C-alpha positions as semicolon CSV with decimal commas, in nm:
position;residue;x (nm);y (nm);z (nm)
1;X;6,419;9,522;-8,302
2;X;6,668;9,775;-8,347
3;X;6,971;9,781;-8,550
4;X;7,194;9,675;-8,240
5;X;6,887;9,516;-8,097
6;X;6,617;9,527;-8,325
7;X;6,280;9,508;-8,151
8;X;5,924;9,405;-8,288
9;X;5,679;9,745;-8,265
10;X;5,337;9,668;-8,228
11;X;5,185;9,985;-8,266
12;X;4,885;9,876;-8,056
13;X;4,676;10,198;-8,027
14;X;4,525;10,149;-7,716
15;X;4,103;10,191;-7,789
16;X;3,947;10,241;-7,480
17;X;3,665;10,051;-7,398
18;X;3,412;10,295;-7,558
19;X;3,131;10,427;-7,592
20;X;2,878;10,545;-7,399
21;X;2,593;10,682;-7,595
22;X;2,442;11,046;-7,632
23;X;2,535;11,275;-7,846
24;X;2,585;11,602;-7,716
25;X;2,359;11,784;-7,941
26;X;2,070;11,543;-7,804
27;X;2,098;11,671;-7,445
28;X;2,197;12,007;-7,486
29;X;1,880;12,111;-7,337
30;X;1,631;11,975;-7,140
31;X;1,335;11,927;-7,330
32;X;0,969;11,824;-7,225
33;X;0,949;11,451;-7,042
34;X;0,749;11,250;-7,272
35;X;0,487;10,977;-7,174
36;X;0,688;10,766;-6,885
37;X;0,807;10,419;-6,928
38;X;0,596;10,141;-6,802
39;X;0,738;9,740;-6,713
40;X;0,468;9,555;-6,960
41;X;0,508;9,776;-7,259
42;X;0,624;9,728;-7,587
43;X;0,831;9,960;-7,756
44;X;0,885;9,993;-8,130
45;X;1,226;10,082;-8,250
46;X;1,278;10,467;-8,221
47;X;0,980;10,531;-7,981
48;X;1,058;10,733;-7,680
49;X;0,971;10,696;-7,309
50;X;1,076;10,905;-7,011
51;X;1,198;10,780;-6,705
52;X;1,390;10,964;-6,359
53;X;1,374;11,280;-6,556
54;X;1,532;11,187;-6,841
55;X;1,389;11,127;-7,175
56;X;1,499;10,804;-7,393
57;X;1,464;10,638;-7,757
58;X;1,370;10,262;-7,787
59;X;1,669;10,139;-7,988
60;X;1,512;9,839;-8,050
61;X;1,202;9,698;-8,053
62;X;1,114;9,539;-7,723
63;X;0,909;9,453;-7,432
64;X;0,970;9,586;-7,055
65;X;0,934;9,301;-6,907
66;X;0,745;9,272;-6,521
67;X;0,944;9,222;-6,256
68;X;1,327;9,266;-6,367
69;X;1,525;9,556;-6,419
70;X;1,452;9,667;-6,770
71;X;1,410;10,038;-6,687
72;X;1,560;10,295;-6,950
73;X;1,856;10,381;-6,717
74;X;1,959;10,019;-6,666
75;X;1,986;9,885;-7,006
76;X;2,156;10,118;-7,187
77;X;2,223;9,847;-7,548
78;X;1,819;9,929;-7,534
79;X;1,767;10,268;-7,473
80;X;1,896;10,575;-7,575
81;X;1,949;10,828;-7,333
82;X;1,852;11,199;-7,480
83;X;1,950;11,409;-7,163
84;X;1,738;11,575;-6,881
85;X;1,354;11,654;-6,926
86;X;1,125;11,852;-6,755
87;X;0,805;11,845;-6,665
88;X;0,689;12,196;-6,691
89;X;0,735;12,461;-6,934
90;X;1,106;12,571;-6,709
91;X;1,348;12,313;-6,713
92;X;1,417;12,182;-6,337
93;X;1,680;12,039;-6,241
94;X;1,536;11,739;-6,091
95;X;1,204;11,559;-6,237
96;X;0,860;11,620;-6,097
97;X;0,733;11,320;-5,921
98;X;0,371;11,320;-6,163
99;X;0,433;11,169;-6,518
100;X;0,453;11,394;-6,724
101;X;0,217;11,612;-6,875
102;X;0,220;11,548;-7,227
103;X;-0,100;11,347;-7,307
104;X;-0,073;11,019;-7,534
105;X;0,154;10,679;-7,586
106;X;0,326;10,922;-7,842
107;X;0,425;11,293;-7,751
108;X;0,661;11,490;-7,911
109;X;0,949;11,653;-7,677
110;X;1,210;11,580;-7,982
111;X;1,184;11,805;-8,314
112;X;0,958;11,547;-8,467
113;X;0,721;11,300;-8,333
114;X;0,842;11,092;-8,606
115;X;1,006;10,793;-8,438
116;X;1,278;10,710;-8,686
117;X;1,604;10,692;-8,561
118;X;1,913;10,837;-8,752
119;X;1,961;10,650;-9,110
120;X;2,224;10,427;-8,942
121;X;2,054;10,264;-8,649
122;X;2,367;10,265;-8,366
123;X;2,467;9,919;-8,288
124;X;2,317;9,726;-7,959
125;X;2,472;9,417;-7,810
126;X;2,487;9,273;-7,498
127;X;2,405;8,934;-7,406
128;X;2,138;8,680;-7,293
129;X;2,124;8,405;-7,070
130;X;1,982;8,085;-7,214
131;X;2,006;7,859;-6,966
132;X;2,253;7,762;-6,655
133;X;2,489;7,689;-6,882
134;X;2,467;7,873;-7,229
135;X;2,476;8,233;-7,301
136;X;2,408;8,417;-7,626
137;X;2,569;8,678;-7,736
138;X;2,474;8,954;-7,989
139;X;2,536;9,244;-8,176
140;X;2,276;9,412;-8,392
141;X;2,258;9,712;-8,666
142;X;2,621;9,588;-8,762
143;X;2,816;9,443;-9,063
144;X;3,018;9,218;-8,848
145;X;3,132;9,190;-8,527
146;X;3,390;8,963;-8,284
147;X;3,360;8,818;-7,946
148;X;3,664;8,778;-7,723
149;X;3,531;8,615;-7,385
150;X;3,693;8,390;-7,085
151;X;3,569;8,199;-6,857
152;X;3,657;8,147;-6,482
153;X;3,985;8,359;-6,574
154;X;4,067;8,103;-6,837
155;X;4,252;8,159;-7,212
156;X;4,091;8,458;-7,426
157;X;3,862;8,297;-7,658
158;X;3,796;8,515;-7,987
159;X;3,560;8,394;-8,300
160;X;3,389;8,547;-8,528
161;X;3,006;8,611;-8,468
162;X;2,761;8,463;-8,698
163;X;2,574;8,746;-8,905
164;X;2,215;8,695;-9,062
165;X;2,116;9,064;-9,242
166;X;2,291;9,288;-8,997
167;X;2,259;9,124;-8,671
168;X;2,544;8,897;-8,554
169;X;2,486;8,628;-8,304
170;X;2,723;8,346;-8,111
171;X;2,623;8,111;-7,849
172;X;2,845;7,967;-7,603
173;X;2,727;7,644;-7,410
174;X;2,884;7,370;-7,152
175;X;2,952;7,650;-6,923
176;X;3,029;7,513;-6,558
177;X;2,746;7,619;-6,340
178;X;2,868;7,944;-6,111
179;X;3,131;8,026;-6,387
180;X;3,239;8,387;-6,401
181;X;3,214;8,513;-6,751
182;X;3,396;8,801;-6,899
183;X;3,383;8,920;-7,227
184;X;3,406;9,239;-7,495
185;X;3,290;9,249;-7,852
186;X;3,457;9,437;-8,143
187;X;3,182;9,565;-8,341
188;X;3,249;9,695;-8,728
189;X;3,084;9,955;-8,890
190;X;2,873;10,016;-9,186
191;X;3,108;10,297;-9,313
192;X;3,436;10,080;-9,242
193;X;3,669;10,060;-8,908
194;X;3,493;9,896;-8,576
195;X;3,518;9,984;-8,236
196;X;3,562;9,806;-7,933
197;X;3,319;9,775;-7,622
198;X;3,384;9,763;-7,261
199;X;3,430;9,486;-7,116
200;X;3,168;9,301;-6,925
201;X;3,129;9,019;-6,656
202;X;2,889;8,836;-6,484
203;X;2,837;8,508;-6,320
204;X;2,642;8,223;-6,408
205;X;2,425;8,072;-6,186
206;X;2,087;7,856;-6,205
207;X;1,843;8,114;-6,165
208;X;1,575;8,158;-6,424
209;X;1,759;8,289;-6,770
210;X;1,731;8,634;-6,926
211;X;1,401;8,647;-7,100
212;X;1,364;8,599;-7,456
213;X;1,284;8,865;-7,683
214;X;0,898;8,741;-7,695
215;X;0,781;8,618;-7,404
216;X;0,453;8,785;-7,368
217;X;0,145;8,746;-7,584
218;X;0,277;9,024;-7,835
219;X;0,571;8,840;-7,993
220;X;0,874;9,112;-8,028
221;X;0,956;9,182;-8,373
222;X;1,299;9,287;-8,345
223;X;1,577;9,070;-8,394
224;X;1,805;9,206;-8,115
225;X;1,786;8,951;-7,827
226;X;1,775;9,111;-7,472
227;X;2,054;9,164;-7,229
228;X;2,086;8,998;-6,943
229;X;1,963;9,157;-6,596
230;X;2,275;9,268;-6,476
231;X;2,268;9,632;-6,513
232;X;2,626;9,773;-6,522
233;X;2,858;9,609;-6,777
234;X;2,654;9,659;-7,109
235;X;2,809;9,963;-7,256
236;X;2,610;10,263;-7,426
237;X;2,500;10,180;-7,775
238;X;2,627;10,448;-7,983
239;X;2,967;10,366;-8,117
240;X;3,067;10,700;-8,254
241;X;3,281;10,853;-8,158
242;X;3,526;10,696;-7,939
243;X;3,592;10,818;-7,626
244;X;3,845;11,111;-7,667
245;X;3,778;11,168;-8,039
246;X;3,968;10,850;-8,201
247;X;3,791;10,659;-8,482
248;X;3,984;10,372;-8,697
249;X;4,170;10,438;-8,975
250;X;4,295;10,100;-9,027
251;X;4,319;9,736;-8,962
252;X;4,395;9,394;-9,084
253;X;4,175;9,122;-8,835
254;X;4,294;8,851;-9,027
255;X;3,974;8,695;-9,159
256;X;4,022;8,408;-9,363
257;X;4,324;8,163;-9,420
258;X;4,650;8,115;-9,586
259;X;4,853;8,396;-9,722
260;X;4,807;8,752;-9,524
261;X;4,641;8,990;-9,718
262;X;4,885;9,174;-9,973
263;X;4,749;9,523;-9,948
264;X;4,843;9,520;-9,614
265;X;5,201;9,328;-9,579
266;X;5,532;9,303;-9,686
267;X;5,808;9,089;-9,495
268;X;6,145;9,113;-9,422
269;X;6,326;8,803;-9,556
270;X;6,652;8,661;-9,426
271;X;6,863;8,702;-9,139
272;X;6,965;9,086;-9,156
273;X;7,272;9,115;-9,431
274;X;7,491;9,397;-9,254
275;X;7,558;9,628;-9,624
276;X;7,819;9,793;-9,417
277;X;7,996;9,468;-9,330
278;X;7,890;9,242;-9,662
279;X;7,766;8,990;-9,421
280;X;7,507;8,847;-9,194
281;X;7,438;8,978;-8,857
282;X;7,089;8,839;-8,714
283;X;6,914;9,166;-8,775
284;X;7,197;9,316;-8,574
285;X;7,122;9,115;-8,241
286;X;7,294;8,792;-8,323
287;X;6,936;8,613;-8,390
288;X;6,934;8,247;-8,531
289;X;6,618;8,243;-8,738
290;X;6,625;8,313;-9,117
291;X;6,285;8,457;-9,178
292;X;6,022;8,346;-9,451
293;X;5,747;8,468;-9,556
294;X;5,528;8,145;-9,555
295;X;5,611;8,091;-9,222
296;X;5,342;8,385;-9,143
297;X;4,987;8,313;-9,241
298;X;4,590;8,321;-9,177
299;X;4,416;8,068;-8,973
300;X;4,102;8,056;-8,759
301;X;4,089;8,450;-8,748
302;X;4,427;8,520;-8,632
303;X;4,766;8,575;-8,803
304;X;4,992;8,320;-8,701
305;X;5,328;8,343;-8,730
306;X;5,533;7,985;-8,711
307;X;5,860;7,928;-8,573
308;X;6,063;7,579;-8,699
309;X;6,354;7,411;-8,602
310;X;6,463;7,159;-8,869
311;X;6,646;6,834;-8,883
312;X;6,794;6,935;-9,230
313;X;6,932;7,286;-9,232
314;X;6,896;7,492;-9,528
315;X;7,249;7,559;-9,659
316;X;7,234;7,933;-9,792
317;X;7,507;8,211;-9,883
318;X;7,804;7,934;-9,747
319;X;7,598;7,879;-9,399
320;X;7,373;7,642;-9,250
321;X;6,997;7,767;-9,068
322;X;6,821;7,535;-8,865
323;X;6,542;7,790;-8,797
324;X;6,292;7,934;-8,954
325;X;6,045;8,235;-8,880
326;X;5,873;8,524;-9,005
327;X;5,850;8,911;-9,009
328;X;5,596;9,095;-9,157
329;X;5,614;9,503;-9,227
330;X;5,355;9,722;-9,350
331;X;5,650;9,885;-9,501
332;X;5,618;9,988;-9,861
333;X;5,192;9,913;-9,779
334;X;5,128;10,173;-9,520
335;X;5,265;10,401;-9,281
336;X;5,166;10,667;-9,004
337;X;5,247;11,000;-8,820
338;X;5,091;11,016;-8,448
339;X;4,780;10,784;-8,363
340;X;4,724;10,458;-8,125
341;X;4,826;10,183;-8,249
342;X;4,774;9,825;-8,124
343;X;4,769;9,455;-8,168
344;X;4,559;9,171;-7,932
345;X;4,859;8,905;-7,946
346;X;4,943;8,558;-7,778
347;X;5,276;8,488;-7,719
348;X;5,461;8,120;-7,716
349;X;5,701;8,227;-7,404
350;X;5,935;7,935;-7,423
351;X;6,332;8,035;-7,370
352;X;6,513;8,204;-7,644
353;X;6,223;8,346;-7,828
354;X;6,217;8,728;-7,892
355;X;5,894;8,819;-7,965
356;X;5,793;9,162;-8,088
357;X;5,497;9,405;-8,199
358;X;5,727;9,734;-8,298
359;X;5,767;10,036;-8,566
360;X;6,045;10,219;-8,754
361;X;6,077;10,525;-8,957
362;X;5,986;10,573;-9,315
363;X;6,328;10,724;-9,392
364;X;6,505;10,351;-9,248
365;X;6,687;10,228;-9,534
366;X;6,627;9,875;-9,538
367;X;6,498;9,635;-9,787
368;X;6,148;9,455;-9,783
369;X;6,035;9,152;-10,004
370;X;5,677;9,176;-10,179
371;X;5,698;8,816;-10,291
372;X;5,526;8,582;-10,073
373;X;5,642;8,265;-10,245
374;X;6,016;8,432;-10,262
375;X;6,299;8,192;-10,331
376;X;6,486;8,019;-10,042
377;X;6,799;8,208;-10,139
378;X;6,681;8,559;-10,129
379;X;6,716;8,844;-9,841
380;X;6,669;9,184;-9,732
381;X;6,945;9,424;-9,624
382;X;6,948;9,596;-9,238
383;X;6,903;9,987;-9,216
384;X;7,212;10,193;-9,258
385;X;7,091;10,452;-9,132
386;X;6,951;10,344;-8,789
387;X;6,898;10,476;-8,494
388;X;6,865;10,835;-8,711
389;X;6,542;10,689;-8,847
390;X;6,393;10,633;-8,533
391;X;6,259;10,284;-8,354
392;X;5,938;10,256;-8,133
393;X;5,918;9,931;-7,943
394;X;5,533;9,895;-7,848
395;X;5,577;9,516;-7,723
396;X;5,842;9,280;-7,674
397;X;5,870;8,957;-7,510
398;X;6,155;8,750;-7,381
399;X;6,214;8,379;-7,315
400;X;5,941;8,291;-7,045
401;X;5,943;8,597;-6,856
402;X;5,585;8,757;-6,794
403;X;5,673;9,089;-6,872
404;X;5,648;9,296;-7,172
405;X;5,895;9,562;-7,246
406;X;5,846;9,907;-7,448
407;X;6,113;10,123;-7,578
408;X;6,230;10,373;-7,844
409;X;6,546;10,457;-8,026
410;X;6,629;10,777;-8,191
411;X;7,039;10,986;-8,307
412;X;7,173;11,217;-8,101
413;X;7,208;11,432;-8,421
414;X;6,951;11,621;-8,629
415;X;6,835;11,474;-8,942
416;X;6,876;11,125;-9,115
417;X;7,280;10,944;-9,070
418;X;7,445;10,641;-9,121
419;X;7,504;10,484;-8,818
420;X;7,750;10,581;-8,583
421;X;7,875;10,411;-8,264
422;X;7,810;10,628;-7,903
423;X;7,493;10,846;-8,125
424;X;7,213;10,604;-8,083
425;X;6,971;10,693;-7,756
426;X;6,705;10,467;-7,572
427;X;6,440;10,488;-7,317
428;X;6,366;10,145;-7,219
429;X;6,072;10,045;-6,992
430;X;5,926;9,678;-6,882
431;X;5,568;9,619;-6,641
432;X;5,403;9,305;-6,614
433;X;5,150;9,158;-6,826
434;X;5,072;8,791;-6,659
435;X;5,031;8,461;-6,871
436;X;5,156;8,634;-7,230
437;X;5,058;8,279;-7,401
438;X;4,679;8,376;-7,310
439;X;4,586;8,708;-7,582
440;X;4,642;9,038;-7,432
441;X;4,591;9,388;-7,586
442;X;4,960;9,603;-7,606
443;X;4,893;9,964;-7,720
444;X;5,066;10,295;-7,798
445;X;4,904;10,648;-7,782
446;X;5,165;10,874;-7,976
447;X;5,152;11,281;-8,057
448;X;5,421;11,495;-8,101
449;X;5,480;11,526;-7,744
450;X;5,457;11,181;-7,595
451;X;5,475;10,770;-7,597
452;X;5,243;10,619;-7,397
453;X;5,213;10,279;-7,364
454;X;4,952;10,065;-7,274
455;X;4,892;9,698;-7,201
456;X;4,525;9,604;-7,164
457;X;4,358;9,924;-7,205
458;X;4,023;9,845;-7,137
459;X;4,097;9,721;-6,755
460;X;4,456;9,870;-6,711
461;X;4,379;10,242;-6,828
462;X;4,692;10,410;-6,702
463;X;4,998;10,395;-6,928
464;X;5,270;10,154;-6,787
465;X;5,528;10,323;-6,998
466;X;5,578;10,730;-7,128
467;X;5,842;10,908;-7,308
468;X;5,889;11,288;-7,377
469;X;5,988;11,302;-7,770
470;X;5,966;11,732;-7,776
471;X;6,349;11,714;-7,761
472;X;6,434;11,909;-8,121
473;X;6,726;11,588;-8,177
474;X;6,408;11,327;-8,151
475;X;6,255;11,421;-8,433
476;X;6,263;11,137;-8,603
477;X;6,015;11,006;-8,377
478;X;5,779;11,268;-8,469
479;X;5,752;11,152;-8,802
480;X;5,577;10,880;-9,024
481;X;5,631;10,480;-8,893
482;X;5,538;10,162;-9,053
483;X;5,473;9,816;-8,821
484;X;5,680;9,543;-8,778
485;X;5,563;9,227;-8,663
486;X;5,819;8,923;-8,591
487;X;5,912;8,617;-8,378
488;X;6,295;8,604;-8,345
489;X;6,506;8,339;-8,220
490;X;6,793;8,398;-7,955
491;X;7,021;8,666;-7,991
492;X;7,085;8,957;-7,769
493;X;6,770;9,020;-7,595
494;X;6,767;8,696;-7,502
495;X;7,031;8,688;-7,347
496;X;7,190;8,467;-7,578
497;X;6,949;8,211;-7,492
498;X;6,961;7,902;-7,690
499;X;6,625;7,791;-7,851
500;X;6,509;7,406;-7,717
501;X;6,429;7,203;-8,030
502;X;6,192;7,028;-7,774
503;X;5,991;7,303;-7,784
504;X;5,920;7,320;-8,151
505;X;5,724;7,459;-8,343
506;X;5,647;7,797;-8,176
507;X;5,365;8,012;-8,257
508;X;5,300;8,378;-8,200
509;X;4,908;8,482;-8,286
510;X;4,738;8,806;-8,316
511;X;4,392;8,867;-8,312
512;X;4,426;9,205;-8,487
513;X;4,630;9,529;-8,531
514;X;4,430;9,838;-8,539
515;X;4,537;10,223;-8,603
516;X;4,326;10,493;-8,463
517;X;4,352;10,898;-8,516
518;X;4,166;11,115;-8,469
C-alpha cells in the first residue's frame, strides 16, 4: 500500500521445497562398500548398509521389510545416503556385482565403526498408510513440526502435529477411498527456525496399508513410523542447509490465541491522517476501513485478521466509520536488508477488499501504535516521505479476481524526500494464483540486484514477477524493510469498489511469515 496506493508487502521468502540429504563432506570420496542391505533385516539407528554402490546410515531404527520397496535408495526419510563406494581397494565408478568384501554385519568404511549419528539426529518424516482411509503422518528427531495437506485438490488444511519427546505425529481419517492426497510438513529445529519439505502426493486406494513399524517377530524400537511404499515424494532427511544456502532467521507461526505476539508486531491504527494536509486520506488510496488493532488476532494456528461492517458507526475526529480492520507492521519490532521473505495466506476475495502482504523502508516516516488495547480515538500519521523510502509489494489481492499482483515503488531522486508529485516510480506485475480463499504460499527472493517474486514455490519454482533495483536512484530498495500486513476496504485499487455489508465479516488468515538469509 503505497502512499498514493499503499499496498500490503508480504515479504514471503520463497523456501524451496528442501532438502535432500548428504552432506558434501560425506561423499567426497568413495569409500569401501560396507556389508549390503538385505529385505528382512533390522537396522539400529546409525548402522550402515550398502546398496547399488553406494553406502548408507540407518536413520532410524527399522526393519526392511520382504517384498516392498524398502531399499536404501527408495526411502530416503530412512536412510542416509553417504556417496559412492567401492568394492576394491580403487574406487570404480560403478559397483562390483559381489557384496562387498568387508566381512561382518558391522564393517567400518566411515572413520569409525561407531554407529552414532551426529549429536543432532536429522529429522525423518514421511507418512504411513493405516488403512483405506486413514493416513499417519510423522516427523521425528524434531521440536515441533506442521502439516499442510489437501485432499482430492480440496482447501489447504494446516494443524499442528502432536509431539510426544521429539517425535510429532497426526492422523488423518474418513478419507474417500481413491482420494489423491497431497501434502508438505514444516519441520522446526532444535537450534530455532524450521524448514519446509517438498511436497508429496499419493493416492489412496484399498490395497494392504504401509506396514507398521513392528511387524515381524523383532518388534522395532524406534518411534519413527515407516513411509509409505511410494518411493519418490519423501524428501531427503537432512534439513540443513536449505537448498541454495538459506536458513531462517525469523518467523511468527502464530501458535496460540488472542493477541499476536508483541515482540513481533506493531499496527498501524486509523485511516492514514495526511500530516501534509491535516486530514484523513485512507492511507492515501481513498480506503474506508479505520484500522484496529483487536481486529487482528491468534486463532487455531493462524493470524486472522477481521474485517467489520457495523450498524452503529463510530463517530471519530467529526466523521462517521462503518468499517473496521487491521494492519499489523513489524515496524519498530524488526526489520531486514536482502533475504526471502514469505507468508502462506488465505484470502476472503469478496468485491472491494484490498488485501495485502507488503514492506516499506526503515527511513518511511510514519507512525506505528504499540498499544494493543489503544483507545478508539487514536491514529497513526502516513509517510511524508514516500516513495523516497521505498515500497515492495510481495502480494496483493483485489475484489474477487484470482490474481495476485507484485510491485515496488521507489524516487526518482537520490536519498530520502518529502514527497513530490511526477518523482515516484513503479514496476507493477500481476500472474495468476487460482482460488486465493484456499492458503497459498506468496514469496520474495531480494539481493541488491533483483526482486523476484514467487507464488507457490514449492510447485511453481520460476519467479512470476522480477525487477532490476542496480539503478544508483533505487537505492532505497537496497536497504533495510519492515512487513506490513493488512486487509483494506475499497479505495483505489479497487477500483473504487464499494464493500457489500452482505458479505460481512471478512477474514484474511496466514499460516505464517518466515524470513530467510543466508
Amino acid at each position: 500500500m503505497k502512499h498514493s496506493k499503499q499496498k500490503t508487502l508480504r515479504v514471503l521468502a520463497a523456501s524451496l521445497a528442501l532438502v535432500t540429504g548428504g552432506l558434501a563432506s560425506e561423499a567426497a570420496l568413495a569409500a569401501a562398500c560396507v556389508a549390503p542391505w538385505a529385505e528382512g533385516n533390522t537396522y539400529a539407528l546409525g548402522s550402515t548398509a550398502s546398496y547399488s554402490g553406494h553406502n548408507y546410515r540407518s536413520l532410524v531404527t527399522h526393519t526392511a521389510y520382504a517384498g516392498t520397496n524398502w531399499n536404501p535408495a527408495a526411502t530416503p526419510s530412512l536412510w542416509f545416503d553417504q556417496g559412492t563406494c567401492s568394492s576394491g581397494p580403487t574406487p570404480a565408478p560403478t559397483p562390483a556385482p559381489t557384496p562387498a568384501p568387508t566381512p561382518g554385519p558391522q564393517p567400518t568404511p566411515a572413520p569409525t565403526p561407531n554407529p552414532t549419528p551426529a549429536p543432532t539426529p536429522a529429522a525423518a518424516y514421511g507418512h504411513q498408510v493405516l488403512t483405506a482411509s486413514s493416513v499417519r503422518f510423522y516427523a521425528n528427531n524434531a521440536p515441533w513440526a506442521d502439516l499442510h495437506y489437501q485432499i482430492n485438490g480440496g482447501g489447504q488444511i494446516n494443524v499442528r502435529m502432536d509431539v510426544s519427546g521429539s517425535n510429532n505425529s497426526y492422523t488423518v481419517s474418513g478419507i474417500p477411498a481413491g482420494a489423491t492426497v497431497r501434502y508438505f510438513l514444516t519441520v522446526g529445529r532444535a537450534g530455532g527456525g524450521a524448514f519446509d519439505t517438498a511436497w508429496t502426493q499419493f493416492t489412496l486406494n484399498n490395497s494392504s496399508p504401509t506396514p507398521v513399524p513392528t511387524p515381524g517377530p523383532t518388534p522395532t524400537p524406534g518411534p519413527t513410523p515407516t513411509p509409505g511404499p511410494t518411493p519418490t515424494p519423501t524428501p531427503g532427511p537432512t534439513p540443513t542447509p536449505s537448498p541454495g544456502g538459506w536458513h531462517v532467521v525469523w518467523e511468527d507461526t502464530f501458535d496460540g490465541s488472542g493477541q499476536p505476539s508483541s515482540n513481533n508486531w506493531n499496527y498501524h491504527v486509523g485511516n492514514g491522517l495526511n500530516p501534509g494536509l491535516g486530514a484523513f486520506q485512507g492511507w492515501g488510496n481513498g480506503e474506508w476501513e479505520w484500522y484496529r488493532p483487536e481486529n487482528a488476532y491468534r486463532e487455531n494456528g493462524n493470524l486472522v485478521i477481521k474485517a467489520e461492517y457495523l450498524d452503529t458507526p463510530m463517530n471519530i475526529s467529526g466523521r462517521q466509520w462503518y468499517q473496521r480492520s487491521s494492519r499489523l507492521t513489524t515496524k519498530g519490532k524488526h526489520s531486514w536488508q536482502y533475504g526471502r521473505i514469505e507468508a502462506r495466506m488465505a484470502l476472503p476475495r469478496r468485491i472491494g477488499t484490498w488485501p495485502a502482504f507488503w514492506m516499506m523502508g526503515t527511513s518511511c516516516d510514519d507512525t506505528y501504535t504499540t498499544n494493543y488495547n489503544a483507545p478508539i480515538t487514536h491514529y497513526d500519521t502516513m509517510a511524508s516521505n514516500w516513495s523516497s523510502c521505498g515500497e515492495i509489494d510481495i502480494m496483493e489481492q483485489k475484489n474477487t479476481e484470482t490474481r495476485s499482483f507484485q510491485n515496488a515503488f521507489w524516487d526518482s531522486r537520490i536519498g530520502v524526500f518529502p514527497w513530490a508529485d511526477g518523482q515516484n516510480n513503479e514496476r507493477p506485475g500481476n500472474a495468476e494464483v487460482g482460488d486465493v480463499t484456499q492458503f497459498h504460499l506468496y514469496t520474495i527472493e531480494w539481493d541488491a540486484n533483483q526482486l523476484r517474486y514467487y507464488i507457490d514455490r514449492e510447485t511453481r519454482p520460476t519467479p512470476v514477477h522480477t525487477i532490476d533495483i542496480t539503478a544508483a536512484n533505487m537505492e532505497e530498495l537496497r536497504k533495510p524493510f519492515y512487513i506490513n500486513l493488512n486487509l483494506a476496504l475499497g479505495g483505489l485499487f479497487t477500483g473504487w469498489a464499494e464493500p457489500n455489508k452482505a458479505d460481512f465479516p471478512l477474514y484474511m488468515k496466514v499460516d505464517y511469515v518466515r524470513v530467510w538469509q543466508k
